[in-house]
Amino acid sequence: MIYNIGDTVSFKLESGEVQEGNIIFIEKSKSEETYYINSFSRWAYKIPGKKIIS
C-alpha cells in the first residue's frame, strides 16, 4: 500500500507491541521504503515498510 506524509498508520515494534502514529518523513531506496513516524505515545520511530499494519 502507498502511504503519504501525514497519514495515520498502525505499526508493529520489535517487541511485538502495536503503536499508532503519523508519518513525518519517507525515505525511499531500491529495496524498500523506511518511514519516520511520530507515535501518539510521544516517541518517534524509524520503521521499515513491512512493519506497517494499516
mmCIF file of N, CA and C in Angstrom:
data_model
loop_
_atom_site.group_PDB
_atom_site.id
_atom_site.type_symbol
_atom_site.label_atom_id
_atom_site.label_comp_id
_atom_site.label_asym_id
_atom_site.label_seq_id
_atom_site.Cartn_x
_atom_site.Cartn_y
_atom_site.Cartn_z
ATOM 1 N N MET A 1 0.843 -1.179 0.000
ATOM 2 C CA MET A 1 0.000 0.000 0.000
ATOM 3 C C MET A 1 0.886 1.239 0.000
ATOM 4 N N ILE A 2 0.403 2.300 -0.578
ATOM 5 C CA ILE A 2 1.161 3.544 -0.657
ATOM 6 C C ILE A 2 0.707 4.469 0.466
ATOM 7 N N TYR A 3 1.683 4.959 1.229
ATOM 8 C CA TYR A 3 1.412 5.879 2.327
ATOM 9 C C TYR A 3 2.038 7.228 2.006
ATOM 10 N N ASN A 4 1.447 8.293 2.518
ATOM 11 C CA ASN A 4 1.927 9.649 2.301
ATOM 12 C C ASN A 4 2.243 10.305 3.634
ATOM 13 N N ILE A 5 3.001 11.387 3.573
ATOM 14 C CA ILE A 5 3.306 12.162 4.769
ATOM 15 C C ILE A 5 1.999 12.684 5.356
ATOM 16 N N GLY A 6 1.846 12.525 6.676
ATOM 17 C CA GLY A 6 0.643 12.960 7.365
ATOM 18 C C GLY A 6 -0.375 11.868 7.591
ATOM 19 N N ASP A 7 -0.215 10.717 6.912
ATOM 20 C CA ASP A 7 -1.146 9.598 7.102
ATOM 21 C C ASP A 7 -0.994 9.013 8.500
ATOM 22 N N THR A 8 -2.091 8.565 9.071
ATOM 23 C CA THR A 8 -2.085 7.872 10.357
ATOM 24 C C THR A 8 -2.018 6.378 10.079
ATOM 25 N N VAL A 9 -1.030 5.708 10.679
ATOM 26 C CA VAL A 9 -0.815 4.281 10.444
ATOM 27 C C VAL A 9 -0.645 3.534 11.761
ATOM 28 N N SER A 10 -0.891 2.235 11.724
ATOM 29 C CA SER A 10 -0.585 1.335 12.832
ATOM 30 C C SER A 10 0.657 0.555 12.433
ATOM 31 N N PHE A 11 1.558 0.318 13.379
ATOM 32 C CA PHE A 11 2.791 -0.391 13.070
ATOM 33 C C PHE A 11 3.209 -1.241 14.251
ATOM 34 N N LYS A 12 3.994 -2.265 13.952
ATOM 35 C CA LYS A 12 4.428 -3.209 14.978
ATOM 36 C C LYS A 12 5.899 -2.953 15.307
ATOM 37 N N LEU A 13 6.208 -2.898 16.617
ATOM 38 C CA LEU A 13 7.579 -2.718 17.081
ATOM 39 C C LEU A 13 8.275 -4.067 17.193
ATOM 40 N N GLU A 14 9.595 -4.054 17.414
ATOM 41 C CA GLU A 14 10.357 -5.283 17.595
ATOM 42 C C GLU A 14 9.826 -6.109 18.756
ATOM 43 N N SER A 15 9.320 -5.457 19.788
ATOM 44 C CA SER A 15 8.799 -6.155 20.964
ATOM 45 C C SER A 15 7.449 -6.823 20.697
ATOM 46 N N GLY A 16 6.842 -6.527 19.549
ATOM 47 C CA GLY A 16 5.536 -7.071 19.220
ATOM 48 C C GLY A 16 4.394 -6.136 19.551
ATOM 49 N N GLU A 17 4.704 -5.032 20.222
ATOM 50 C CA GLU A 17 3.689 -4.045 20.591
ATOM 51 C C GLU A 17 3.224 -3.294 19.349
ATOM 52 N N VAL A 18 1.941 -3.007 19.278
ATOM 53 C CA VAL A 18 1.368 -2.252 18.159
ATOM 54 C C VAL A 18 1.158 -0.813 18.596
ATOM 55 N N GLN A 19 1.627 0.126 17.786
ATOM 56 C CA GLN A 19 1.504 1.562 18.050
ATOM 57 C C GLN A 19 0.789 2.223 16.877
ATOM 58 N N GLU A 20 0.320 3.433 17.091
ATOM 59 C CA GLU A 20 -0.257 4.264 16.024
ATOM 60 C C GLU A 20 0.457 5.593 16.003
ATOM 61 N N GLY A 21 0.535 6.189 14.812
ATOM 62 C CA GLY A 21 1.167 7.492 14.703
ATOM 63 C C GLY A 21 1.027 8.068 13.313
ATOM 64 N N ASN A 22 1.616 9.261 13.130
ATOM 65 C CA ASN A 22 1.572 9.979 11.856
ATOM 66 C C ASN A 22 2.931 9.914 11.173
ATOM 67 N N ILE A 23 2.930 9.690 9.870
ATOM 68 C CA ILE A 23 4.161 9.659 9.093
ATOM 69 C C ILE A 23 4.672 11.080 8.932
ATOM 70 N N ILE A 24 5.968 11.292 9.267
ATOM 71 C CA ILE A 24 6.542 12.626 9.131
ATOM 72 C C ILE A 24 7.586 12.706 8.017
ATOM 73 N N PHE A 25 8.147 11.537 7.616
ATOM 74 C CA PHE A 25 9.150 11.526 6.556
ATOM 75 C C PHE A 25 9.204 10.132 5.951
ATOM 76 N N ILE A 26 9.430 10.044 4.634
ATOM 77 C CA ILE A 26 9.554 8.762 3.948
ATOM 78 C C ILE A 26 10.893 8.728 3.229
ATOM 79 N N GLU A 27 11.680 7.698 3.530
ATOM 80 C CA GLU A 27 12.984 7.503 2.893
ATOM 81 C C GLU A 27 12.846 6.336 1.922
ATOM 82 N N LYS A 28 13.092 6.581 0.642
ATOM 83 C CA LYS A 28 12.906 5.550 -0.367
ATOM 84 C C LYS A 28 14.255 5.035 -0.851
ATOM 85 N N SER A 29 14.348 3.715 -1.016
ATOM 86 C CA SER A 29 15.532 3.095 -1.606
ATOM 87 C C SER A 29 15.048 2.050 -2.619
ATOM 88 N N LYS A 30 15.977 1.395 -3.296
ATOM 89 C CA LYS A 30 15.594 0.407 -4.298
ATOM 90 C C LYS A 30 14.915 -0.803 -3.676
ATOM 91 N N SER A 31 15.351 -1.198 -2.476
ATOM 92 C CA SER A 31 14.822 -2.423 -1.880
ATOM 93 C C SER A 31 13.535 -2.207 -1.080
ATOM 94 N N GLU A 32 13.432 -1.097 -0.326
ATOM 95 C CA GLU A 32 12.228 -0.857 0.471
ATOM 96 C C GLU A 32 12.133 0.603 0.893
ATOM 97 N N GLU A 33 10.991 0.943 1.468
ATOM 98 C CA GLU A 33 10.789 2.285 1.991
ATOM 99 C C GLU A 33 10.892 2.242 3.512
ATOM 100 N N THR A 34 11.470 3.292 4.089
ATOM 101 C CA THR A 34 11.569 3.430 5.534
ATOM 102 C C THR A 34 10.740 4.645 5.933
ATOM 103 N N TYR A 35 9.911 4.470 6.963
ATOM 104 C CA TYR A 35 9.015 5.529 7.405
ATOM 105 C C TYR A 35 9.453 6.056 8.762
ATOM 106 N N TYR A 36 9.471 7.367 8.901
ATOM 107 C CA TYR A 36 9.733 8.008 10.184
ATOM 108 C C TYR A 36 8.375 8.437 10.717
ATOM 109 N N ILE A 37 8.031 7.926 11.900
ATOM 110 C CA ILE A 37 6.675 8.084 12.421
ATOM 111 C C ILE A 37 6.700 8.703 13.810
ATOM 112 N N ASN A 38 5.884 9.736 14.018
ATOM 113 C CA ASN A 38 5.622 10.297 15.350
ATOM 114 C C ASN A 38 4.455 9.517 15.923
ATOM 115 N N SER A 39 4.710 8.741 16.970
ATOM 116 C CA SER A 39 3.619 7.939 17.533
ATOM 117 C C SER A 39 2.786 8.790 18.481
ATOM 118 N N PHE A 40 1.601 8.309 18.790
ATOM 119 C CA PHE A 40 0.714 9.024 19.697
ATOM 120 C C PHE A 40 1.188 8.924 21.139
ATOM 121 N N SER A 41 2.201 8.068 21.404
ATOM 122 C CA SER A 41 2.777 7.961 22.747
ATOM 123 C C SER A 41 3.976 8.900 22.915
ATOM 124 N N ARG A 42 4.131 9.840 21.989
ATOM 125 C CA ARG A 42 5.154 10.894 22.014
ATOM 126 C C ARG A 42 6.570 10.402 21.746
ATOM 127 N N TRP A 43 6.726 9.257 21.084
ATOM 128 C CA TRP A 43 8.024 8.762 20.649
ATOM 129 C C TRP A 43 8.068 8.820 19.133
ATOM 130 N N ALA A 44 9.262 8.951 18.575
ATOM 131 C CA ALA A 44 9.438 8.910 17.125
ATOM 132 C C ALA A 44 10.133 7.598 16.770
ATOM 133 N N TYR A 45 9.693 6.965 15.692
ATOM 134 C CA TYR A 45 10.227 5.666 15.289
ATOM 135 C C TYR A 45 10.647 5.684 13.826
ATOM 136 N N LYS A 46 11.648 4.874 13.502
ATOM 137 C CA LYS A 46 12.091 4.624 12.134
ATOM 138 C C LYS A 46 11.680 3.187 11.831
ATOM 139 N N ILE A 47 10.678 3.016 10.960
ATOM 140 C CA ILE A 47 10.053 1.726 10.739
ATOM 141 C C ILE A 47 10.166 1.328 9.270
ATOM 142 N N PRO A 48 10.625 0.100 8.985
ATOM 143 C CA PRO A 48 10.586 -0.377 7.581
ATOM 144 C C PRO A 48 9.140 -0.599 7.133
ATOM 145 N N GLY A 49 8.892 -0.483 5.843
ATOM 146 C CA GLY A 49 7.543 -0.592 5.303
ATOM 147 C C GLY A 49 6.841 -1.894 5.629
ATOM 148 N N LYS A 50 7.583 -2.992 5.768
ATOM 149 C CA LYS A 50 6.946 -4.281 6.051
ATOM 150 C C LYS A 50 6.382 -4.383 7.461
ATOM 151 N N LYS A 51 6.724 -3.461 8.355
ATOM 152 C CA LYS A 51 6.223 -3.481 9.734
ATOM 153 C C LYS A 51 4.930 -2.679 9.904
ATOM 154 N N ILE A 52 4.507 -1.965 8.869
ATOM 155 C CA ILE A 52 3.277 -1.187 8.949
ATOM 156 C C ILE A 52 2.088 -2.105 8.720
ATOM 157 N N ILE A 53 1.122 -2.057 9.630
ATOM 158 C CA ILE A 53 -0.043 -2.931 9.568
ATOM 159 C C ILE A 53 -1.151 -2.308 8.731
ATOM 160 N N SER A 54 -1.476 -1.050 9.021
ATOM 161 C CA SER A 54 -2.528 -0.376 8.253
ATOM 162 C C SER A 54 -2.360 1.119 8.312
#
